[in-house]
Coordinates of N, CA and C and ligand atoms in Angstrom, one line a residue:
M157 N -17.0 0.9 -8.7 CA -16.0 -0.1 -8.3 C -16.3 -0.8 -7.0
T158 N -16.7 0.0 -6.0 CA -17.0 -0.5 -4.7 C -17.8 0.3 -3.8
D159 N -18.5 -0.2 -3.1 CA -19.4 0.7 -2.1 C -18.6 0.5 -0.6
S160 N -19.1 1.2 0.3 CA -18.6 1.3 1.6 C -18.5 -0.4 2.1
K161 N -19.6 -1.1 2.1 CA -19.6 -2.5 2.4 C -18.5 -3.4 1.9
K162 N -18.4 -3.2 0.5 CA -17.2 -4.1 -0.1 C -16.0 -3.6 0.2
L163 N -15.8 -2.1 0.6 CA -14.5 -1.7 1.0 C -14.1 -2.2 2.2
I164 N -15.1 -2.4 3.2 CA -14.9 -3.1 4.5 C -14.3 -4.5 4.3
D165 N -15.0 -5.2 3.4 CA -14.6 -6.5 2.9 C -13.1 -6.7 2.4
I166 N -12.8 -5.7 1.5 CA -11.4 -5.6 1.0 C -10.5 -5.4 2.0
I167 N -10.8 -4.4 3.0 CA -9.8 -4.1 4.0 C -9.6 -5.4 4.9
Q168 N -10.6 -6.1 5.3 CA -10.6 -7.3 6.1 C -9.6 -8.3 5.3
K169 N -9.8 -8.5 3.9 CA -9.0 -9.4 3.3 C -7.6 -8.8 3.3
I170 N -7.3 -7.6 3.0 CA -6.0 -7.2 3.0 C -5.4 -7.6 4.4
S171 N -6.0 -7.3 5.4 CA -5.4 -7.7 6.8 C -5.2 -9.4 6.9
T172 N -6.2 -10.1 6.4 CA -5.8 -11.4 6.5 C -4.6 -12.0 5.6
Q173 N -4.4 -11.2 4.5 CA -3.4 -11.4 3.7 C -2.0 -11.0 4.3
I174 N -2.1 -9.9 5.0 CA -0.7 -9.4 5.7 C -0.5 -10.3 6.9
Q175 N -1.5 -10.8 7.6 CA -1.2 -11.8 8.6 C -0.5 -13.1 8.0
M176 N -1.1 -13.4 6.9 CA -0.4 -14.7 6.3 C 1.0 -14.5 5.8
D177 N 1.3 -13.3 5.4 CA 2.6 -12.9 4.8 C 3.6 -12.3 5.9
K178 N 3.1 -12.3 7.0 CA 3.9 -11.6 8.1 C 5.4 -12.1 8.2
D179 N 5.5 -13.4 8.1 CA 6.9 -13.9 8.3 C 7.6 -13.6 7.1
Y180 N 7.0 -13.7 5.8 CA 7.7 -13.5 4.6 C 8.2 -12.0 4.6
L181 N 7.3 -11.2 5.0 CA 7.8 -9.6 4.9 C 8.8 -9.4 5.9
T182 N 8.7 -10.0 7.1 CA 9.8 -9.9 8.2 C 11.1 -10.4 7.7
E183 N 11.0 -11.5 7.0 CA 12.3 -12.0 6.4 C 13.1 -11.1 5.5
L184 N 12.3 -10.4 4.6 CA 12.8 -9.5 3.7 C 13.5 -8.3 4.5
D185 N 12.8 -7.9 5.5 CA 13.2 -6.8 6.3 C 14.4 -7.2 7.2
N186 N 14.6 -8.5 7.5 CA 15.7 -9.0 8.2 C 17.1 -8.8 7.3
V187 N 16.8 -8.9 6.0 CA 18.2 -8.9 5.1 C 18.7 -7.5 5.0
I188 N 17.7 -6.4 4.8 CA 18.2 -5.2 4.5 C 17.6 -4.1 5.7
G189 N 16.9 -4.4 6.6 CA 16.3 -3.6 7.7 C 16.4 -4.2 9.0
D190 N 15.6 -3.9 9.8 CA 15.5 -4.4 11.1 C 14.7 -5.7 11.6
G191 N 14.2 -6.1 10.4 CA 13.5 -7.5 10.6 C 12.1 -7.2 11.3
D192 N 11.3 -6.2 11.0 CA 9.9 -6.0 11.6 C 8.9 -5.5 10.7
H193 N 9.2 -5.7 9.4 CA 8.2 -5.2 8.5 C 6.9 -5.8 8.6
G194 N 6.9 -7.1 8.5 CA 5.7 -8.1 8.7 C 5.1 -7.8 10.1
I195 N 5.8 -7.8 11.2 CA 5.4 -7.6 12.6 C 4.6 -6.2 12.6
N196 N 5.3 -5.3 12.1 CA 4.6 -3.8 12.0 C 3.3 -3.9 11.4
M197 N 3.4 -4.4 10.0 CA 2.1 -4.5 9.3 C 1.0 -5.3 9.8
A198 N 1.4 -6.4 10.3 CA 0.4 -7.2 11.1 C -0.2 -6.7 12.2
R199 N 0.7 -6.1 13.1 CA 0.1 -5.4 14.2 C -0.9 -4.2 13.8
G200 N -0.4 -3.4 12.7 CA -1.2 -2.2 12.5 C -2.6 -2.7 11.8
F201 N -2.7 -3.9 10.9 CA -3.9 -4.3 10.4 C -4.7 -5.1 11.4
K202 N -4.1 -5.7 12.5 CA -4.9 -6.2 13.6 C -5.7 -5.1 14.2
E203 N -5.1 -4.0 14.5 CA -5.8 -2.8 15.1 C -7.0 -2.3 14.1
V204 N -6.6 -2.3 12.8 CA -7.7 -1.9 11.9 C -8.8 -2.9 11.9
E205 N -8.6 -4.4 12.1 CA -9.7 -5.1 12.0 C -10.6 -4.8 13.2
K206 N -10.0 -4.6 14.4 CA -10.7 -4.3 15.6 C -11.8 -3.1 15.4
K207 N -11.4 -2.3 14.4 CA -12.4 -1.1 14.1 C -13.3 -1.4 13.1
L208 N -13.2 -2.6 12.3 CA -14.0 -2.9 11.3 C -15.5 -2.8 11.5
S209 N -16.0 -3.3 12.8 CA -17.5 -3.1 13.1 C -18.0 -1.7 13.1
D210 N -17.1 -0.8 13.6 CA -17.5 0.5 13.7 C -17.6 1.2 12.3
F211 N -17.1 0.7 11.3 CA -17.1 1.2 10.0 C -18.4 1.1 9.2
S212 N -19.4 0.2 9.7 CA -20.4 -0.3 8.9 C -21.2 0.8 8.3
N213 N -21.4 2.0 9.2 CA -22.3 3.0 8.7 C -21.6 4.3 8.2
K214 N -20.4 4.1 8.1 CA -19.5 5.3 7.5 C -19.3 5.3 6.0
D215 N -19.1 6.4 5.6 CA -18.7 6.7 4.1 C -17.4 6.3 3.9
I216 N -17.0 6.2 2.7 CA -15.7 5.7 2.2 C -14.4 6.5 2.7
G217 N -14.6 7.8 2.6 CA -13.6 8.6 3.1 C -13.2 8.5 4.6
S218 N -14.4 8.5 5.5 CA -14.1 8.2 6.9 C -13.5 6.8 7.2
I219 N -13.9 5.9 6.4 CA -13.5 4.6 6.7 C -12.0 4.4 6.4
L220 N -11.5 5.1 5.3 CA -10.1 5.1 4.9 C -9.2 6.0 5.8
K221 N -9.8 7.0 6.3 CA -9.1 7.9 7.4 C -8.9 7.0 8.6
A222 N -9.9 6.3 9.1 CA -9.9 5.6 10.3 C -9.0 4.5 10.2
V223 N -8.8 3.8 9.0 CA -7.8 2.9 8.6 C -6.5 3.5 9.0
G224 N -6.2 4.7 8.3 CA -4.9 5.4 8.3 C -4.5 5.8 9.9
M225 N -5.6 6.2 10.5 CA -5.3 6.6 11.9 C -4.9 5.3 12.8
A226 N -5.5 4.4 12.6 CA -5.2 3.0 13.3 C -3.8 2.7 13.0
L227 N -3.4 2.8 11.8 CA -1.9 2.3 11.3 C -0.9 3.3 12.1
V228 N -1.3 4.7 12.0 CA -0.3 5.7 12.4 C -0.2 5.3 14.0
S229 N -1.3 5.3 14.6 CA -1.1 5.0 16.1 C -0.5 3.8 16.6
T230 N -0.5 2.5 15.7 CA -0.1 1.5 16.3 C 1.3 0.9 15.8
V231 N 1.7 1.5 14.6 CA 2.8 1.0 14.1 C 4.0 2.1 14.3
G232 N 5.1 1.6 15.0 CA 6.1 2.4 15.3 C 7.0 2.7 14.2
G233 N 7.4 1.8 13.3 CA 8.3 1.9 12.2 C 7.9 2.8 11.3
A234 N 8.7 2.9 10.4 CA 8.4 4.0 9.2 C 7.2 3.7 8.4
S235 N 6.8 2.4 8.3 CA 5.7 2.0 7.4 C 4.6 2.5 8.0
G236 N 4.3 2.6 9.3 CA 3.1 3.2 10.0 C 2.7 4.5 9.6
P237 N 3.4 5.5 9.8 CA 3.2 6.7 9.4 C 3.1 6.9 7.9
L238 N 3.7 6.1 7.2 CA 3.7 6.3 5.7 C 2.6 5.8 5.0
Y239 N 2.2 4.5 5.5 CA 0.9 3.8 5.0 C -0.3 4.6 5.7
G240 N 0.0 5.0 6.9 CA -1.1 5.7 7.7 C -1.6 6.9 6.9
T241 N -0.5 7.8 6.5 CA -0.7 9.1 5.9 C -1.3 8.7 4.4
A242 N -1.0 7.8 3.8 CA -1.4 7.2 2.6 C -3.0 7.0 2.4
F243 N -3.3 6.2 3.6 CA -4.8 5.9 3.7 C -5.7 7.2 4.2
M244 N -5.0 8.0 4.9 CA -5.7 9.3 5.4 C -5.8 10.2 4.2
R245 N -4.8 10.3 3.3 CA -4.9 11.3 2.1 C -6.0 10.6 1.2
A246 N -5.9 9.4 1.0 CA -6.9 8.6 0.2 C -8.2 9.0 0.7
G247 N -8.4 8.8 1.9 CA -9.8 9.1 2.4 C -10.2 10.5 2.3
A248 N -9.4 11.5 2.5 CA -9.6 13.0 2.3 C -9.9 13.1 0.8
A249 N -9.3 12.6 -0.1 CA -9.5 12.8 -1.6 C -10.9 12.2 -2.0
I250 N -11.4 11.2 -1.4 CA -12.7 10.5 -1.8 C -13.7 11.2 -1.1
G251 N -13.6 11.7 0.2 CA -14.7 12.4 0.8 C -15.7 11.5 1.4
A252 N -16.8 12.3 1.6 CA -18.0 11.5 2.2 C -18.9 10.9 0.9
K253 N -18.4 9.9 0.4 CA -19.2 9.2 -0.6 C -19.4 7.7 -0.2
N254 N -20.4 7.1 -0.6 CA -20.8 5.8 -0.1 C -20.4 5.0 -1.4
E255 N -20.1 5.4 -2.4 CA -19.6 4.5 -3.6 C -18.4 5.2 -4.2
M256 N -17.4 4.4 -4.8 CA -16.4 5.0 -5.5 C -16.3 4.3 -6.8
D257 N -16.0 5.0 -7.9 CA -15.6 4.4 -9.2 C -14.1 4.4 -9.5
G258 N -13.8 4.0 -10.7 CA -12.3 3.8 -10.9 C -11.6 5.3 -10.9
N259 N -12.3 6.4 -11.3 CA -11.8 7.6 -11.2 C -11.5 8.0 -9.8
D260 N -12.4 7.8 -8.9 CA -12.3 8.0 -7.5 C -11.1 7.3 -6.9
F261 N -10.9 6.0 -7.3 CA -9.8 5.2 -6.9 C -8.4 5.8 -7.2
L262 N -8.5 6.2 -8.6 CA -7.1 6.7 -9.1 C -6.9 8.1 -8.4
N263 N -7.9 8.9 -8.2 CA -7.6 10.2 -7.3 C -7.1 9.7 -6.0
A264 N -7.6 8.7 -5.2 CA -7.3 8.5 -4.0 C -5.9 8.0 -4.0
M265 N -5.6 7.1 -5.0 CA -4.2 6.5 -5.1 C -3.2 7.6 -5.3
E266 N -3.6 8.6 -6.2 CA -2.6 9.7 -6.4 C -2.2 10.5 -5.2
A267 N -3.3 10.7 -4.4 CA -3.2 11.5 -3.1 C -2.5 10.8 -2.1
A268 N -2.7 9.3 -2.2 CA -1.9 8.5 -1.3 C -0.5 8.5 -1.5
I269 N 0.0 8.4 -2.8 CA 1.4 8.5 -3.3 C 1.9 9.9 -2.8
E270 N 1.1 10.9 -3.2 CA 1.7 12.2 -2.9 C 1.9 12.3 -1.2
G271 N 1.0 11.8 -0.6 CA 1.1 11.7 0.9 C 2.5 11.0 1.3
I272 N 2.7 9.8 0.8 CA 3.9 9.1 1.1 C 5.1 9.9 0.7
K273 N 5.1 10.6 -0.4 CA 6.4 11.4 -0.9 C 6.6 12.6 0.2
M274 N 5.5 13.1 0.6 CA 5.7 14.3 1.4 C 6.3 13.8 2.8
R275 N 5.6 12.7 3.3 CA 5.9 12.3 4.5 C 7.4 11.6 4.6
G276 N 7.7 10.9 3.6 CA 9.0 10.2 3.5 C 10.0 11.0 2.8
K277 N 9.7 12.3 2.4 CA 10.7 13.0 1.7 C 11.4 12.1 0.5
S278 N 10.6 11.3 -0.1 CA 11.1 10.3 -1.0 C 10.5 10.3 -2.4
H279 N 11.2 9.8 -3.4 CA 10.5 9.5 -4.7 C 10.7 8.3 -5.3
E280 N 10.4 8.2 -6.4 CA 10.7 6.9 -7.2 C 12.0 6.6 -7.4
G281 N 12.4 5.1 -7.3 CA 13.9 4.9 -7.5 C 14.8 4.8 -6.3
E282 N 14.0 4.9 -5.2 CA 14.9 4.9 -3.9 C 14.7 3.6 -3.0
K283 N 14.2 2.6 -3.7 CA 14.0 1.2 -3.2 C 13.0 1.3 -2.0
T284 N 11.8 1.8 -2.3 CA 10.6 1.8 -1.1 C 9.3 1.4 -1.7
M285 N 8.5 1.5 -1.0 CA 6.9 1.1 -1.4 C 6.6 2.0 -2.5
L286 N 7.3 3.1 -2.8 CA 6.9 4.0 -4.0 C 7.2 3.3 -5.3
D287 N 8.2 2.4 -5.3 CA 8.7 1.8 -6.5 C 7.7 0.7 -7.0
A288 N 6.8 0.2 -6.0 CA 5.7 -0.5 -6.5 C 4.4 0.4 -6.7
L289 N 4.2 1.3 -5.9 CA 3.0 2.1 -6.2 C 2.9 3.1 -7.2
I290 N 4.0 3.8 -7.6 CA 4.1 4.8 -8.6 C 3.9 4.1 -10.0
P291 N 4.5 3.0 -10.3 CA 4.4 2.4 -11.6 C 3.0 1.9 -11.6
A292 N 2.4 1.2 -10.4 CA 1.2 0.6 -10.6 C 0.1 1.7 -10.8
Y293 N 0.2 3.0 -10.2 CA -0.7 4.0 -10.4 C -0.7 4.4 -12.0
N294 N 0.5 4.5 -12.5 CA 0.7 5.1 -13.9 C 0.1 4.0 -14.9
A295 N 0.3 2.8 -14.6 CA -0.2 1.8 -15.5 C -1.9 1.7 -15.5
M296 N -2.3 1.9 -14.1 CA -3.9 1.8 -13.9 C -4.4 3.0 -14.7
K297 N -3.8 4.2 -14.5 CA -4.4 5.4 -15.0 C -4.5 5.3 -16.7
K298 N -3.3 4.9 -17.2 CA -3.2 4.6 -18.6 C -4.4 3.7 -19.1
S299 N -4.5 2.5 -18.3 CA -5.4 1.6 -18.9 C -6.7 2.1 -18.6
Y300 N -7.1 2.7 -17.6 CA -8.4 3.1 -17.2 C -8.9 4.2 -18.1
E301 N -7.8 5.1 -18.6 CA -8.3 6.2 -19.8 C -8.6 5.5 -20.9
E302 N -7.9 4.3 -21.3 CA -8.0 3.8 -22.6 C -9.3 2.9 -22.6
N303 N -9.6 2.3 -21.6 CA -10.7 1.2 -21.4 C -11.9 1.4 -20.7
N304 N -11.8 2.3 -19.7 CA -12.8 2.6 -18.9 C -13.3 1.5 -18.0
D305 N -12.2 0.5 -17.7 CA -12.6 -0.8 -17.1 C -11.7 -1.0 -15.9
F306 N -12.3 -1.0 -14.7 CA -11.4 -1.0 -13.6 C -10.7 -2.3 -13.3
K307 N -11.3 -3.3 -13.7 CA -10.7 -4.6 -13.5 C -9.4 -4.8 -14.5
A308 N -9.5 -4.4 -15.6 CA -8.5 -4.4 -16.5 C -7.5 -3.5 -16.0
A309 N -7.8 -2.5 -15.4 CA -6.8 -1.4 -14.8 C -6.1 -1.9 -13.8
I310 N -6.7 -2.5 -12.8 CA -6.0 -3.2 -11.7 C -5.2 -4.4 -12.0
S311 N -5.4 -5.0 -13.1 CA -4.5 -6.1 -13.5 C -3.2 -5.5 -14.0
K312 N -3.4 -4.4 -14.8 CA -2.3 -3.8 -15.3 C -1.3 -3.3 -14.0
G313 N -2.2 -2.7 -13.1 CA -1.5 -2.2 -11.8 C -0.7 -3.2 -11.2
V314 N -1.4 -4.3 -11.0 CA -0.6 -5.5 -10.2 C 0.7 -5.8 -11.0
E315 N 0.5 -5.9 -12.3 CA 1.7 -6.4 -13.3 C 2.9 -5.3 -13.0
A316 N 2.4 -4.1 -13.1 CA 3.4 -3.0 -12.8 C 4.1 -3.1 -11.5
A317 N 3.2 -3.4 -10.5 CA 3.7 -3.3 -9.1 C 4.7 -4.6 -9.0
E318 N 4.4 -5.7 -9.6 CA 5.2 -6.8 -9.5 C 6.6 -6.6 -10.1
K319 N 6.5 -5.8 -11.2 CA 7.9 -5.6 -11.7 C 8.6 -4.4 -11.0
G320 N 7.8 -3.7 -10.4 CA 8.5 -2.6 -9.3 C 9.1 -3.2 -8.4
V321 N 8.5 -4.3 -7.8 CA 9.3 -5.2 -6.7 C 10.5 -5.7 -7.2
E322 N 10.4 -6.3 -8.4 CA 11.6 -6.9 -8.9 C 12.8 -5.7 -9.2
Y323 N 12.3 -4.6 -9.6 CA 13.2 -3.5 -9.8 C 13.9 -3.1 -8.6
T324 N 13.3 -3.4 -7.3 CA 14.0 -2.7 -6.2 C 15.1 -3.7 -5.8
K325 N 15.2 -4.9 -6.4 CA 16.5 -5.7 -6.2 C 17.5 -5.2 -6.8
T326 N 17.3 -4.2 -7.8 CA 18.5 -3.8 -8.7 C 19.0 -2.5 -8.3
I327 N 18.3 -1.9 -7.2 CA 18.7 -0.6 -7.0 C 19.3 -0.4 -5.5
I328 N 20.0 0.8 -5.2 CA 20.6 1.2 -3.9 C 19.4 1.7 -3.2
A329 N 19.3 1.4 -1.8 CA 18.3 2.1 -0.9 C 18.8 3.4 -0.5
T330 N 18.2 4.5 -0.7 CA 18.6 5.8 -0.2 C 17.7 6.2 0.8
K331 N 16.6 5.7 1.1 CA 15.7 6.0 2.3 C 15.6 5.0 3.2
G332 N 15.3 5.3 4.5 CA 14.9 4.3 5.6 C 16.0 3.4 5.9
R333 N 15.9 2.5 6.8 CA 16.9 1.8 7.3 C 17.8 0.9 6.4
A334 N 17.4 0.6 5.2 CA 18.1 0.0 4.1 C 19.0 0.8 3.7
S335 N 19.0 2.0 3.7 CA 20.0 2.9 3.1 C 21.3 3.0 3.9
Y336 N 21.2 2.5 5.2 CA 22.4 2.4 6.0 C 23.5 1.2 5.3
L337 N 22.9 0.3 4.4 CA 23.6 -0.6 3.7 C 24.2 -0.2 2.4
G338 N 23.8 1.0 2.0 CA 24.4 1.5 0.8 C 24.3 0.5 -0.3
E339 N 25.4 0.4 -1.0 CA 25.6 -0.7 -2.2 C 25.2 -2.0 -1.8
R340 N 25.5 -2.4 -0.4 CA 25.0 -3.8 -0.2 C 23.6 -3.9 0.0
S341 N 22.9 -3.1 -0.4 CA 21.3 -3.2 -0.4 C 21.0 -3.7 -1.8
I342 N 21.9 -3.7 -2.7 CA 21.6 -4.3 -4.0 C 21.4 -5.8 -4.0
G343 N 20.6 -6.3 -4.7 CA 20.4 -7.7 -4.9 C 19.2 -8.1 -4.0
H344 N 18.7 -7.3 -3.1 CA 17.6 -7.5 -2.2 C 16.3 -6.8 -2.4
Q345 N 15.2 -7.4 -2.2 CA 13.9 -6.9 -2.5 C 13.5 -6.1 -1.3
D346 N 12.9 -5.1 -1.7 CA 12.2 -4.1 -0.7 C 11.0 -4.6 0.0
P347 N 11.1 -4.8 1.4 CA 9.8 -5.1 2.2 C 8.5 -4.1 1.8
G348 N 8.7 -3.0 1.9 CA 7.5 -2.1 1.7 C 7.1 -2.1 0.2
A349 N 7.9 -2.2 -0.6 CA 7.4 -2.4 -2.1 C 6.5 -3.6 -2.1
T350 N 7.1 -4.6 -1.5 CA 6.4 -6.1 -1.4 C 4.9 -5.9 -0.7
S351 N 4.8 -5.1 0.3 CA 3.6 -5.1 1.1 C 2.6 -4.3 0.2
A352 N 3.2 -3.4 -0.6 CA 2.2 -2.5 -1.3 C 1.7 -3.3 -2.4
C353 N 2.5 -4.2 -3.1 CA 2.1 -5.0 -4.2 C 1.1 -6.0 -3.6
L354 N 1.3 -6.5 -2.5 CA 0.3 -7.5 -2.0 C -1.0 -6.9 -1.7
M355 N -1.0 -5.6 -1.3 CA -2.4 -5.0 -1.2 C -3.2 -4.8 -2.4
L356 N -2.4 -4.4 -3.5 CA -2.9 -4.2 -4.8 C -3.6 -5.6 -5.3
K357 N -2.7 -6.7 -5.0 CA -3.3 -8.0 -5.4 C -4.4 -8.4 -4.7
V358 N -4.7 -8.0 -3.6 CA -5.8 -8.3 -2.8 C -7.0 -7.6 -3.3
I359 N -6.9 -6.3 -3.7 CA -7.8 -5.5 -4.3 C -8.3 -6.1 -5.7
Q360 N -7.2 -6.6 -6.4 CA -7.6 -7.3 -7.6 C -8.4 -8.5 -7.6
S361 N -8.1 -9.2 -6.6 CA -8.8 -10.6 -6.4 C -10.2 -10.4 -5.6
S362 N -10.4 -9.3 -5.1 CA -11.7 -9.0 -4.4 C -12.8 -8.6 -5.4
L363 N -12.4 -8.0 -6.4 CA -13.4 -7.4 -7.2 C -14.1 -8.3 -8.2
Ligands
ADP664 P1 11.3 0.5 9.8 O1 12.3 0.7 8.7 O2 11.1 1.7 10.7 O3 11.7 -0.7 10.7 P2 9.1 -1.0 8.4 O4 10.2 -2.1 8.4 O5 7.8 -1.4 9.0 O6 9.8 0.2 9.2 O7 9.1 -0.4 6.8 C1 10.2 -0.5 6.1 C2 9.7 -0.1 4.6 O8 9.3 1.4 4.6 C3 10.8 -0.1 3.5 O9 10.8 -1.3 3.0 C4 10.6 1.0 2.5 O10 9.7 0.3 1.7 C5 9.6 2.0 3.4 N1 10.2 3.3 3.5 C6 11.0 3.5 4.5 N2 11.3 4.8 4.5 C7 10.7 5.3 3.5 C8 10.6 6.7 3.0 N3 11.3 7.7 3.4 N4 9.5 6.8 2.0 C9 8.9 5.7 1.4 N5 9.1 4.5 2.0 C10 9.9 4.3 3.0
MG665 MG1 11.7 -2.6 9.8
MG666 MG1 11.6 -0.9 12.7

């Protein structure tokens, strides 16, 4: 699926996309949160970008852990520790490999999701990033088991994540700042599910 060099390229592209969607993510958070999700993500990934040149001789596990650490240390909001933990767990799951295949990616994604659940004390259906990531993971796993084709699997994953983002409009937030709104959070799209979907789309278009 990818080697360390290509992974660095994907991380760069994720950062570029986040910077481009900064205002959009912030506007979504303005409606149901405190209006900083885009700012938080853009700041975190700017810090990640600064570290990209240090990554060039590193294995995949170390690169992902360094991404996670940069996010945890620069993003004050909930999304920093959550995405940070996700990347660190993904790195730990892959370990000191210089190439990863579809199975490695799925194992890393599963570990990332477990990390978010643990750190956020959250699960599917609470109007969070998990509502994009968990359906995406399930769809990707199913597709990859059936066809052993990562490109096909990530397309299914993106489709499921997009549906997940739509689904967040229909449910009440019970975690994070949006939960303060209770029923009034219905009708609005979750910013974190949106940023998670955006990252998967970048991976899809980078392969
Ligand atoms: P903050 O809410 O601290 O300002 P952000 O605005 O950057 O942080 O991130 C908000 C996003 O984080 C939400 O849209 C949601 O997807 C996600 N989130 C918040 N709390 C949790 C949690 N406990 N578990 C999973 N995701 C969460
Ligand atoms: Mg916020
Ligand atoms: Mg905040």
